[in-house]
mmCIF file with all atom_site columns, C-alpha atoms and ligand atoms in Angstrom:
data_model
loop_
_atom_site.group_PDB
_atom_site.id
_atom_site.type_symbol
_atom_site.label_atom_id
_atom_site.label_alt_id
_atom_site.label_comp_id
_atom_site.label_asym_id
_atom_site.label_entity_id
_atom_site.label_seq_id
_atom_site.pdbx_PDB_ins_code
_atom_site.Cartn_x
_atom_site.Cartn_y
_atom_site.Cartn_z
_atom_site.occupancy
_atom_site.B_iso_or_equiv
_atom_site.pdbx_formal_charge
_atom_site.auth_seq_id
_atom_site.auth_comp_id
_atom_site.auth_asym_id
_atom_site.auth_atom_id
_atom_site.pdbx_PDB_model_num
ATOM   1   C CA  . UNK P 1 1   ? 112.872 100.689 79.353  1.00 0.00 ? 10  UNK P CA  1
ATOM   2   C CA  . UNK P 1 2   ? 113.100 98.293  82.336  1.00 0.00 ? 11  UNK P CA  1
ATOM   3   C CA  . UNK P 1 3   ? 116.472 97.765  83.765  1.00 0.00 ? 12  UNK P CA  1
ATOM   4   C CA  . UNK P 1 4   ? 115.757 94.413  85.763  1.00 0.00 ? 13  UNK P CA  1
ATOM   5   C CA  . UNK P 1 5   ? 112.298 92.766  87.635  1.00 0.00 ? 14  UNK P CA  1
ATOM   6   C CA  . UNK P 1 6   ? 113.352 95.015  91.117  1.00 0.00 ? 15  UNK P CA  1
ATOM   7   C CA  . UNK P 1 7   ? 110.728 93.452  93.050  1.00 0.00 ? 16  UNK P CA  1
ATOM   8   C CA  . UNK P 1 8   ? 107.995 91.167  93.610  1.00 0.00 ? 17  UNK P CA  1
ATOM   9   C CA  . UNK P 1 9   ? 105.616 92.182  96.075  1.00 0.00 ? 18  UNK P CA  1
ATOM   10  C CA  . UNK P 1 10  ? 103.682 89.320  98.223  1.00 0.00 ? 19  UNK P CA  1
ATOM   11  C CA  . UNK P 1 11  ? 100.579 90.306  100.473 1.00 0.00 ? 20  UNK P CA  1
ATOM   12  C CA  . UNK P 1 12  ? 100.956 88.789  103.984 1.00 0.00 ? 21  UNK P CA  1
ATOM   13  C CA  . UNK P 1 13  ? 98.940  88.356  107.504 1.00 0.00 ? 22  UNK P CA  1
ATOM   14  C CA  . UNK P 1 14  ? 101.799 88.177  109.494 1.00 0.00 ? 23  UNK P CA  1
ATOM   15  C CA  . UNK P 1 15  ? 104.817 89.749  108.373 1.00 0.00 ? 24  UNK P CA  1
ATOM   16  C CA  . UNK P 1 16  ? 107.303 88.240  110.925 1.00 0.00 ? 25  UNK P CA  1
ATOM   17  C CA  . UNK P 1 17  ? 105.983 84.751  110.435 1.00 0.00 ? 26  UNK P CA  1
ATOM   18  C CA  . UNK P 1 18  ? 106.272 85.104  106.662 1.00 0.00 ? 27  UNK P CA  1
ATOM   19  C CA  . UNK P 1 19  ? 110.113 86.768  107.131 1.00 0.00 ? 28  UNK P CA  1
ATOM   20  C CA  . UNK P 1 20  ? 110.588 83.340  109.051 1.00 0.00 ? 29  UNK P CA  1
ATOM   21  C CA  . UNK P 1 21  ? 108.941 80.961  106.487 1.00 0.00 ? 30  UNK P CA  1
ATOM   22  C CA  . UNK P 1 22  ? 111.047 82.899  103.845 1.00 0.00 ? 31  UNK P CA  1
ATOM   23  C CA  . UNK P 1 23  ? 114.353 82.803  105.394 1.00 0.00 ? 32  UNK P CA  1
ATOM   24  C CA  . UNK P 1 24  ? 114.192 78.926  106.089 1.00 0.00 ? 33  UNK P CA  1
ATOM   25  C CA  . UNK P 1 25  ? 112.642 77.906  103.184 1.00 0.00 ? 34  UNK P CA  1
ATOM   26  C CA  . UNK P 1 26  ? 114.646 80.016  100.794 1.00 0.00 ? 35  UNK P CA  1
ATOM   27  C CA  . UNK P 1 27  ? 117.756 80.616  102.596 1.00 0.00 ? 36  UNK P CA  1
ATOM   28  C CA  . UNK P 1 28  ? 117.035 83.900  101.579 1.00 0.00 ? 37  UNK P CA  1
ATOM   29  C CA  . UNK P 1 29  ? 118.888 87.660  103.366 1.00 0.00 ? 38  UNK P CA  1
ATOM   30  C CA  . UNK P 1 30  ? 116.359 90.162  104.988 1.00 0.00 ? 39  UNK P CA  1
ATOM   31  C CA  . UNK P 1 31  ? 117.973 93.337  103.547 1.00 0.00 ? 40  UNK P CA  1
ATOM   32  C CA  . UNK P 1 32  ? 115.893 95.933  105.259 1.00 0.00 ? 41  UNK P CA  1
ATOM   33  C CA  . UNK P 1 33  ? 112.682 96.310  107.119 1.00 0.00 ? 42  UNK P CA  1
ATOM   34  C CA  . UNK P 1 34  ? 110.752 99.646  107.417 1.00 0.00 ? 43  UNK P CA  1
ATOM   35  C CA  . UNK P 1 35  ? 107.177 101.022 107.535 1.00 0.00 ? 44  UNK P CA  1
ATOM   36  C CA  . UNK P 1 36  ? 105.762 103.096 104.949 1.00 0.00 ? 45  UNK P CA  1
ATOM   37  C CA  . UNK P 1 37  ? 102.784 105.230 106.347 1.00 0.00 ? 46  UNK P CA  1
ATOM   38  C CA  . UNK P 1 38  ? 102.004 106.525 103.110 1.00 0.00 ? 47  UNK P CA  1
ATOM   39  C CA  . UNK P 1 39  ? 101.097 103.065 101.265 1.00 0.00 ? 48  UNK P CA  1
ATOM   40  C CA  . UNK P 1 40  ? 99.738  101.840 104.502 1.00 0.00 ? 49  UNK P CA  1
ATOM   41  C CA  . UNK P 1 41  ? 102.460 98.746  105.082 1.00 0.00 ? 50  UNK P CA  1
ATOM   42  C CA  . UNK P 1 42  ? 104.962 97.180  106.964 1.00 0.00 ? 51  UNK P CA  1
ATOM   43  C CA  . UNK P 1 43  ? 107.488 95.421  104.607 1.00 0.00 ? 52  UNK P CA  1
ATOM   44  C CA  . UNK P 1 44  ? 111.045 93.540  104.452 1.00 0.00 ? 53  UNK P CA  1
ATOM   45  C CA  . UNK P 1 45  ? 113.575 93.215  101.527 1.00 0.00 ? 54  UNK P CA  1
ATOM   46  C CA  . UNK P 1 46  ? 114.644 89.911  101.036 1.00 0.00 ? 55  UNK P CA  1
ATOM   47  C CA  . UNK P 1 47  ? 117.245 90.043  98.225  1.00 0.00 ? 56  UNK P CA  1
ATOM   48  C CA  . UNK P 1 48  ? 117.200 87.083  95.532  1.00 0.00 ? 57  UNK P CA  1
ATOM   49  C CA  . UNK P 1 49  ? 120.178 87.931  93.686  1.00 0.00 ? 58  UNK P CA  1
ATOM   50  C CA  . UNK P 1 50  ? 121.770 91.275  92.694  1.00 0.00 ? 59  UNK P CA  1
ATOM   51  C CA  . UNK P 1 51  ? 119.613 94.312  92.701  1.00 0.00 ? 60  UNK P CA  1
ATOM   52  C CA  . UNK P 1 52  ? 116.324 91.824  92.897  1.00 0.00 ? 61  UNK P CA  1
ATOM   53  C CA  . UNK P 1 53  ? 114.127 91.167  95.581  1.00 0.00 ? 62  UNK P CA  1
ATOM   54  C CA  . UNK P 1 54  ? 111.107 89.456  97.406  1.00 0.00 ? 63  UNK P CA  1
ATOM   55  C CA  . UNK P 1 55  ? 109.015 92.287  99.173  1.00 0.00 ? 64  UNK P CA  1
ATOM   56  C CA  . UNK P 1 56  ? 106.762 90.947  101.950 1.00 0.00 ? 65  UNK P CA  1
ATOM   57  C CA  . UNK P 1 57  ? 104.113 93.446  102.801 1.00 0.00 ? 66  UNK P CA  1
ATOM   58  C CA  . UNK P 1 58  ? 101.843 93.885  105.871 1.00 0.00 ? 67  UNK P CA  1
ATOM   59  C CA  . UNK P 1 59  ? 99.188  96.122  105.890 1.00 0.00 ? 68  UNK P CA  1
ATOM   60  C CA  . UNK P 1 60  ? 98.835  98.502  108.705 1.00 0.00 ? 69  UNK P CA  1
ATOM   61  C CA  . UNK P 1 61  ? 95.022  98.413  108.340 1.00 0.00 ? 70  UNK P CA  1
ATOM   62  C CA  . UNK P 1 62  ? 92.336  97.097  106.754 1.00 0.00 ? 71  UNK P CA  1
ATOM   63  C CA  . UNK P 1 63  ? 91.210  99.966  104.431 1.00 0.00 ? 72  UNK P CA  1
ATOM   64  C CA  . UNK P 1 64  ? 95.187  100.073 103.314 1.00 0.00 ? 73  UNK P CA  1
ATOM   65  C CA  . UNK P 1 65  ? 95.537  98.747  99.618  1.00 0.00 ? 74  UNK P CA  1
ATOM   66  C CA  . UNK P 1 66  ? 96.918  95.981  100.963 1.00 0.00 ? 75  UNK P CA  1
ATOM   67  C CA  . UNK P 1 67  ? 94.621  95.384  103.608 1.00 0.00 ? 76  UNK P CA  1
ATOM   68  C CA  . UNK P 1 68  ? 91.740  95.627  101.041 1.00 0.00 ? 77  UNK P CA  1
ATOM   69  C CA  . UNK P 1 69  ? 93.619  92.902  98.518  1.00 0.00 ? 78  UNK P CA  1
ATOM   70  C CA  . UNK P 1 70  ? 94.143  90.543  101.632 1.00 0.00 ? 79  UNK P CA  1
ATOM   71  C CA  . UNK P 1 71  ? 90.366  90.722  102.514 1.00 0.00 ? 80  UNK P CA  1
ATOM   72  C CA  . UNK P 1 72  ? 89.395  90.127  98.519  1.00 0.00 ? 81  UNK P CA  1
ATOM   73  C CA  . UNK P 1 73  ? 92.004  87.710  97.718  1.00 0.00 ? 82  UNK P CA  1
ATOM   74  C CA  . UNK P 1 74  ? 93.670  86.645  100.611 1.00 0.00 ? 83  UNK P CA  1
ATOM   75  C CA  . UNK P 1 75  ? 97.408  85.915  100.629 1.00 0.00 ? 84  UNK P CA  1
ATOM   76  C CA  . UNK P 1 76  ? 99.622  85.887  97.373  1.00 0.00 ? 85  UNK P CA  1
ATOM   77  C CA  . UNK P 1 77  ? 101.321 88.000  94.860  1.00 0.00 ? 86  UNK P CA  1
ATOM   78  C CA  . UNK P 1 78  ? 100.023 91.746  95.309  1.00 0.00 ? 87  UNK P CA  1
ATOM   79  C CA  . UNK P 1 79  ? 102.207 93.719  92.706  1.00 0.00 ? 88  UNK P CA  1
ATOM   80  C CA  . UNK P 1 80  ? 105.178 93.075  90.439  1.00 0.00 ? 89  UNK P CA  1
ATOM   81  C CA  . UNK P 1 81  ? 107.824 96.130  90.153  1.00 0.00 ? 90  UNK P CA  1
ATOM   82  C CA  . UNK P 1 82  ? 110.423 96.826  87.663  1.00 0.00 ? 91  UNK P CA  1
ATOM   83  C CA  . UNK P 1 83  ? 113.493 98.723  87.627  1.00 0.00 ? 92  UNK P CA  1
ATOM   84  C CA  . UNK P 1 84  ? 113.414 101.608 85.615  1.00 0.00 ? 93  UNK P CA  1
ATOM   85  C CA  . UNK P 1 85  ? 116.391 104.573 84.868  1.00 0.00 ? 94  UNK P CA  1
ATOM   86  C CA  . UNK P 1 86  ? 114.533 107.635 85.834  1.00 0.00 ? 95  UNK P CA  1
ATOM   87  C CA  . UNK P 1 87  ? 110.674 107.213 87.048  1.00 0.00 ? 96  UNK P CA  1
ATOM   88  C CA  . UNK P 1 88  ? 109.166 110.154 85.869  1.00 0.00 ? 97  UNK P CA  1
ATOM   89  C CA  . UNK P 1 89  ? 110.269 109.637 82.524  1.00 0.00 ? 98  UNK P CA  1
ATOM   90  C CA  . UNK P 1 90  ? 109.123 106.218 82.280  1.00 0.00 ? 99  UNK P CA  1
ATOM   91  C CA  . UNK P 1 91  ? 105.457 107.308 83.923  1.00 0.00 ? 100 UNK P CA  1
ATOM   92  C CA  . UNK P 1 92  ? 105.474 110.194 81.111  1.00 0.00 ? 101 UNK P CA  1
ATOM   93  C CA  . UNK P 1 93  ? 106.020 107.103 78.605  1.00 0.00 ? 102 UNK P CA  1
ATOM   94  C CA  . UNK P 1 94  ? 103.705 104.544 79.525  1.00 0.00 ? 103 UNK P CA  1
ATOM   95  C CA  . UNK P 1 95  ? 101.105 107.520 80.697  1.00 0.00 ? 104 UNK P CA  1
ATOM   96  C CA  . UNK P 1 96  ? 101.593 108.656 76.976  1.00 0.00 ? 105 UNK P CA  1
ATOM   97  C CA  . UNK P 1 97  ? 100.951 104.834 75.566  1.00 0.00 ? 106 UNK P CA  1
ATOM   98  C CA  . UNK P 1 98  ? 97.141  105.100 77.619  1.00 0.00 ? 107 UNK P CA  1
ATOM   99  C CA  . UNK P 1 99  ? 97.927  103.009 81.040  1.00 0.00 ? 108 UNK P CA  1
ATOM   100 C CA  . UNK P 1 100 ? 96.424  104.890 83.772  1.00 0.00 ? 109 UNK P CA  1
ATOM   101 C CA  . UNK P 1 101 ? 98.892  105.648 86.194  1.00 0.00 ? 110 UNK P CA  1
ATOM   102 C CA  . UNK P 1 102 ? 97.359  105.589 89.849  1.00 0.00 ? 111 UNK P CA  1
ATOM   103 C CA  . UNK P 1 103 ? 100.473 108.235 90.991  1.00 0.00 ? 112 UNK P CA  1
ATOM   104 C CA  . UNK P 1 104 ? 100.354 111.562 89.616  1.00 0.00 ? 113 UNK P CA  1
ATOM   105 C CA  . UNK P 1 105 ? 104.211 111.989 90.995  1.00 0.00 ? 114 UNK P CA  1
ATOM   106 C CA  . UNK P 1 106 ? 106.420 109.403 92.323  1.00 0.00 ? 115 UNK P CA  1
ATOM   107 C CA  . UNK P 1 107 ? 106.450 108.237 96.091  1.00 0.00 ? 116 UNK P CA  1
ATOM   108 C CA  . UNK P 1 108 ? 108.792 107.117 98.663  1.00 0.00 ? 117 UNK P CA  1
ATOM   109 C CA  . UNK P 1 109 ? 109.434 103.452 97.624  1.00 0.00 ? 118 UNK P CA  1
ATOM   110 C CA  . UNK P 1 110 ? 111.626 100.785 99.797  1.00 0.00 ? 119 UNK P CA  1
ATOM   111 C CA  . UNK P 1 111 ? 115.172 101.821 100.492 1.00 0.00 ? 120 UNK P CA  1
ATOM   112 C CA  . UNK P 1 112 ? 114.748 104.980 99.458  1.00 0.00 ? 121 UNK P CA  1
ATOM   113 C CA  . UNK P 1 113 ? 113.952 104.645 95.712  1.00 0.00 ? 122 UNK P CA  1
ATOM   114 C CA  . UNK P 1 114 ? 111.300 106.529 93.884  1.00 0.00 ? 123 UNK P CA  1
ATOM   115 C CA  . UNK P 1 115 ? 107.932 104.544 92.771  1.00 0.00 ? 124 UNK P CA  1
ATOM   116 C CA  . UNK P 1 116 ? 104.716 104.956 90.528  1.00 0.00 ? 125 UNK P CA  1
ATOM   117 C CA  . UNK P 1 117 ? 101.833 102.611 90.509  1.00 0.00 ? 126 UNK P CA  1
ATOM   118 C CA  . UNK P 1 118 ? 100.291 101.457 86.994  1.00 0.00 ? 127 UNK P CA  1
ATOM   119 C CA  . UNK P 1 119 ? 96.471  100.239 87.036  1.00 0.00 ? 128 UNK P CA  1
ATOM   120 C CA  . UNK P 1 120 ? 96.475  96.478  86.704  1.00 0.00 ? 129 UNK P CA  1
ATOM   121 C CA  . UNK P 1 121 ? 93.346  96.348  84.499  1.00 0.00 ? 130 UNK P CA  1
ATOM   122 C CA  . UNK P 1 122 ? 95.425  98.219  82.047  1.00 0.00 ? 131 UNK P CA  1
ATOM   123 C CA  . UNK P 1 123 ? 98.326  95.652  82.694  1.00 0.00 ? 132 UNK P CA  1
ATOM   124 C CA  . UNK P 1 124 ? 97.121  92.601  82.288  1.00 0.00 ? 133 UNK P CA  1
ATOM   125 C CA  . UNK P 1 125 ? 95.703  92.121  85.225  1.00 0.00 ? 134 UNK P CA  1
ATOM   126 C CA  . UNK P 1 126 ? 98.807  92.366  86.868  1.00 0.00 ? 135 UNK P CA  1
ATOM   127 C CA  . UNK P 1 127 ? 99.227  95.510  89.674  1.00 0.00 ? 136 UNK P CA  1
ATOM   128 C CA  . UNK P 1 128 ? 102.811 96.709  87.996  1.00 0.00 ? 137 UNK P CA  1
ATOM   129 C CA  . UNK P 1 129 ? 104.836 99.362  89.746  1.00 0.00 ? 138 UNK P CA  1
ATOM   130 C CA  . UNK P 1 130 ? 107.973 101.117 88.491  1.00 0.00 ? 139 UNK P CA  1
ATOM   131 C CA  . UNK P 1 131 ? 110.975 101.504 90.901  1.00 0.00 ? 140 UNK P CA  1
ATOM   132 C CA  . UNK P 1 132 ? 114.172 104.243 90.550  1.00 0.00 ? 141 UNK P CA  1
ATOM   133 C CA  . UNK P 1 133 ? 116.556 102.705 93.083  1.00 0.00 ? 142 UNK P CA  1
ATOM   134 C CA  . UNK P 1 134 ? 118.188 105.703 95.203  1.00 0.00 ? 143 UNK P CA  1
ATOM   135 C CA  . UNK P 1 135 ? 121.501 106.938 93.872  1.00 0.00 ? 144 UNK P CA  1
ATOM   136 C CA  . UNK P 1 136 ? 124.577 105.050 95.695  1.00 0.00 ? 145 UNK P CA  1
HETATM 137 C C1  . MC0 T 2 .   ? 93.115  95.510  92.968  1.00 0.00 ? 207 MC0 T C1  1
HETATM 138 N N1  . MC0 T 2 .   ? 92.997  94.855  91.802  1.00 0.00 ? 207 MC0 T N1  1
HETATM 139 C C2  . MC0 T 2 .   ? 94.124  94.202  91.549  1.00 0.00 ? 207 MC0 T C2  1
HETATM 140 C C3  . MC0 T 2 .   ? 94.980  94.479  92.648  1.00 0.00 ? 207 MC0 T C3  1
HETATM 141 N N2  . MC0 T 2 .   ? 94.320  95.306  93.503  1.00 0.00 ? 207 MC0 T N2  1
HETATM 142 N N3  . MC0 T 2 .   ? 94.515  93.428  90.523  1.00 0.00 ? 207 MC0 T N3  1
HETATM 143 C C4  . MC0 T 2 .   ? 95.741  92.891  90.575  1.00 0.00 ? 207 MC0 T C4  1
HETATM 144 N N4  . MC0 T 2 .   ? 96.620  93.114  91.604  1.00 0.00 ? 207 MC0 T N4  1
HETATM 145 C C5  . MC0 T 2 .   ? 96.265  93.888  92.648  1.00 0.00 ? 207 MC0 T C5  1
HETATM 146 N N5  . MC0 T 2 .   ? 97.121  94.097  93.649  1.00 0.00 ? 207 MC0 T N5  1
HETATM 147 C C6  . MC0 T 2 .   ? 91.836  94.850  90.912  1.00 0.00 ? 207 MC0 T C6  1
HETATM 148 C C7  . MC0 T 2 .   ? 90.567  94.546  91.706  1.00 0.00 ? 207 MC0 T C7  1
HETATM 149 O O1  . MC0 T 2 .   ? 90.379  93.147  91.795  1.00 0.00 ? 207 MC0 T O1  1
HETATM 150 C C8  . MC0 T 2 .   ? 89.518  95.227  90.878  1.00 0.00 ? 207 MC0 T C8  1
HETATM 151 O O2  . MC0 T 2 .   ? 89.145  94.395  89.806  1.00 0.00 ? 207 MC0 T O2  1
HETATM 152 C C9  . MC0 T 2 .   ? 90.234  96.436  90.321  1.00 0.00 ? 207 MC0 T C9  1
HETATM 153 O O3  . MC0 T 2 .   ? 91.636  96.141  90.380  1.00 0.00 ? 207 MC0 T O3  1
HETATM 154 C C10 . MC0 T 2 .   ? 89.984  97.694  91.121  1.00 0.00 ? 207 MC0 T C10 1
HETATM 155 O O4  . MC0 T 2 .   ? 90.236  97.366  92.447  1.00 0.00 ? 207 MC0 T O4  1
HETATM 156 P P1  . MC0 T 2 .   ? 89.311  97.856  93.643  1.00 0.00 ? 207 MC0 T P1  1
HETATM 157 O O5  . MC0 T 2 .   ? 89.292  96.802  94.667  1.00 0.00 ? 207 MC0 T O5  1
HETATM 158 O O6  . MC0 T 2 .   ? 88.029  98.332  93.144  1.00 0.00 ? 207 MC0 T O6  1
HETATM 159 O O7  . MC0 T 2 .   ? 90.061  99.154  94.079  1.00 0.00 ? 207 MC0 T O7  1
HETATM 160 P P2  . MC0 T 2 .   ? 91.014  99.427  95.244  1.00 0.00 ? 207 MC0 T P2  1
HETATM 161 O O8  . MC0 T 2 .   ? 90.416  100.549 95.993  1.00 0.00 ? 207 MC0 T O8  1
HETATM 162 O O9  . MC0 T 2 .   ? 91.361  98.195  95.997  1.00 0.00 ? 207 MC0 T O9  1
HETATM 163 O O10 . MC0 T 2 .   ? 92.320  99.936  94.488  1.00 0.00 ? 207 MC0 T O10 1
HETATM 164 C C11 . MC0 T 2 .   ? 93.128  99.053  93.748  1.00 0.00 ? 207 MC0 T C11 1
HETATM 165 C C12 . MC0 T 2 .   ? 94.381  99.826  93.352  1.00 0.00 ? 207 MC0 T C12 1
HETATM 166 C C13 . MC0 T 2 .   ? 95.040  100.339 94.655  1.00 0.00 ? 207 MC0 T C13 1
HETATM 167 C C14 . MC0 T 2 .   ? 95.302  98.889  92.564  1.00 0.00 ? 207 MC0 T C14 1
HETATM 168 C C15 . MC0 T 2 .   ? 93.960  101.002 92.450  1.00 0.00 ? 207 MC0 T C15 1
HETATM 169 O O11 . MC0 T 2 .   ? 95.337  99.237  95.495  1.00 0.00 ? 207 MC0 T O11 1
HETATM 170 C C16 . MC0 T 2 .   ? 96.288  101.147 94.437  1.00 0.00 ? 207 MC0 T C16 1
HETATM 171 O O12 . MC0 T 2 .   ? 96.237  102.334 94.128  1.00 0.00 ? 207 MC0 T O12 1
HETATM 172 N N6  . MC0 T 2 .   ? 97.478  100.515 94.635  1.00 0.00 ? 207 MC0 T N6  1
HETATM 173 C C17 . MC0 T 2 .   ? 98.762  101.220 94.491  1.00 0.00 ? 207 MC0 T C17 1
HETATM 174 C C18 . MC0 T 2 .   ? 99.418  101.445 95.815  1.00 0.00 ? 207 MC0 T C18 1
HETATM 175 C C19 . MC0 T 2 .   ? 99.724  100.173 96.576  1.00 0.00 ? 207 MC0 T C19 1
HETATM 176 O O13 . MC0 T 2 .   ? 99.254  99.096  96.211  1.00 0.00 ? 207 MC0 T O13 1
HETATM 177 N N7  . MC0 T 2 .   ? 100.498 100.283 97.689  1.00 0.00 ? 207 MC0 T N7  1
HETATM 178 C C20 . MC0 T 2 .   ? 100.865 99.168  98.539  1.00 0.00 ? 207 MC0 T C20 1
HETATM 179 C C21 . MC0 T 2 .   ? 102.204 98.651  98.202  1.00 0.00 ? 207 MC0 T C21 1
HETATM 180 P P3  . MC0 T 2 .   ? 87.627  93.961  89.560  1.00 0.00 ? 207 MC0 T P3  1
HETATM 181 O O14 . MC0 T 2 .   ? 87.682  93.048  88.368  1.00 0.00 ? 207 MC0 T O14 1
HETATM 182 O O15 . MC0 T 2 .   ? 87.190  93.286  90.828  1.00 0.00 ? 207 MC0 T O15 1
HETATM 183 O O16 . MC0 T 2 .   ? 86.917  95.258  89.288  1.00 0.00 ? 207 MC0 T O16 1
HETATM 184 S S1  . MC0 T 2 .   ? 103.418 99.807  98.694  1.00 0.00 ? 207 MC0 T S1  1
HETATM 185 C C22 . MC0 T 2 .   ? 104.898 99.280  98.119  1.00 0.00 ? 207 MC0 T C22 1
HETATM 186 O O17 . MC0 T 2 .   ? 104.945 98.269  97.493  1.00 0.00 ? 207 MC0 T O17 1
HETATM 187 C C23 . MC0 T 2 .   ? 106.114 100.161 98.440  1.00 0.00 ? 207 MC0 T C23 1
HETATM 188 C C24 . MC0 T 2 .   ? 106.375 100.129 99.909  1.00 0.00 ? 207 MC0 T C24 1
HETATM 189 C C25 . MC0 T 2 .   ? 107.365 99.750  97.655  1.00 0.00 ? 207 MC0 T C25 1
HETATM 190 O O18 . MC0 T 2 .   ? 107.326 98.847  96.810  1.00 0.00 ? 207 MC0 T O18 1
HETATM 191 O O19 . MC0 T 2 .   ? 108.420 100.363 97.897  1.00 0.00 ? 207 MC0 T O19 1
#
């Protein structure tokens, strides 16, 4: 089912001060940067290797999902995605296995992929989000 970890998203403050920290401490590329209104972030691609990445994610306010985790946790891992062939198939899957999914359709993801959010108490614990990169 999953084609590669695509993604793993990290909760942030300051978004240009964590892009910094990154870059020097990881010698890792910023791919893109872009905001998403619709999840309520500002966030950078920084690729790893291949087709995975670190996703560094500002909220653009506090009532944001983001903004909310940052209040109750503070900084740190916010969501781990995976890679998956076609994204409504795999939410039709995993909807069908009894993991609430917290999309009923997929959204506008980073660099123009497709995304679904799965409930992390059905996850183990973990906020897990499946990714259909766009087409080339
Ligand atoms: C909340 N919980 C988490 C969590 N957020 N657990 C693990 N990881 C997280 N990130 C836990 C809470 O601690 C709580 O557990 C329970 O889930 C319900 O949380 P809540 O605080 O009552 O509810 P909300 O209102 O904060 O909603 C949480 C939920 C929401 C995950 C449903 O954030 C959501 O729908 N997220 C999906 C969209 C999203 O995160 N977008 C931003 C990234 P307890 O035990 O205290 O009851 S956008 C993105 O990443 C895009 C740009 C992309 O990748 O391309």
């Amino acid at each position: 089912m999953f084609l590669r970890i695509d993604h793993i998203g990290i909760a942030c403050h300051d978004l240009e001060a964590k892009i910094e920290q990154f870059t020097t401490l990881f010698e890792l590329e910023v791919v893109t940067r872009e905001v998403n209104e619709e999840q309520g972030v500002k966030e950078a691609m920084l690729r790893v290797a291949g087709d995975s990445y670190i996703q560094l994610l500002e909220p653009l306010s506090a009532d944001s999902p983001v903004g909310k985790f940052l209040a109750k946790r503070g900084e740190g891992v916010h969501h781990v995605a995976f890679g998956v062939p076609d994204v409504t198939d795999a939410m039709e899957v995993i909807g069908s296995r009894g993991v609430r999914l917290l999309d009923e359709q997929p959204r506008h993801g980073s660099m123009g992929s497709s995304i679904a959010f799965l409930h992390p108490k059905d996850v183990g614990g973990m906020l897990t989000e499946l990714v259909q990169a766009a087409k080339p």
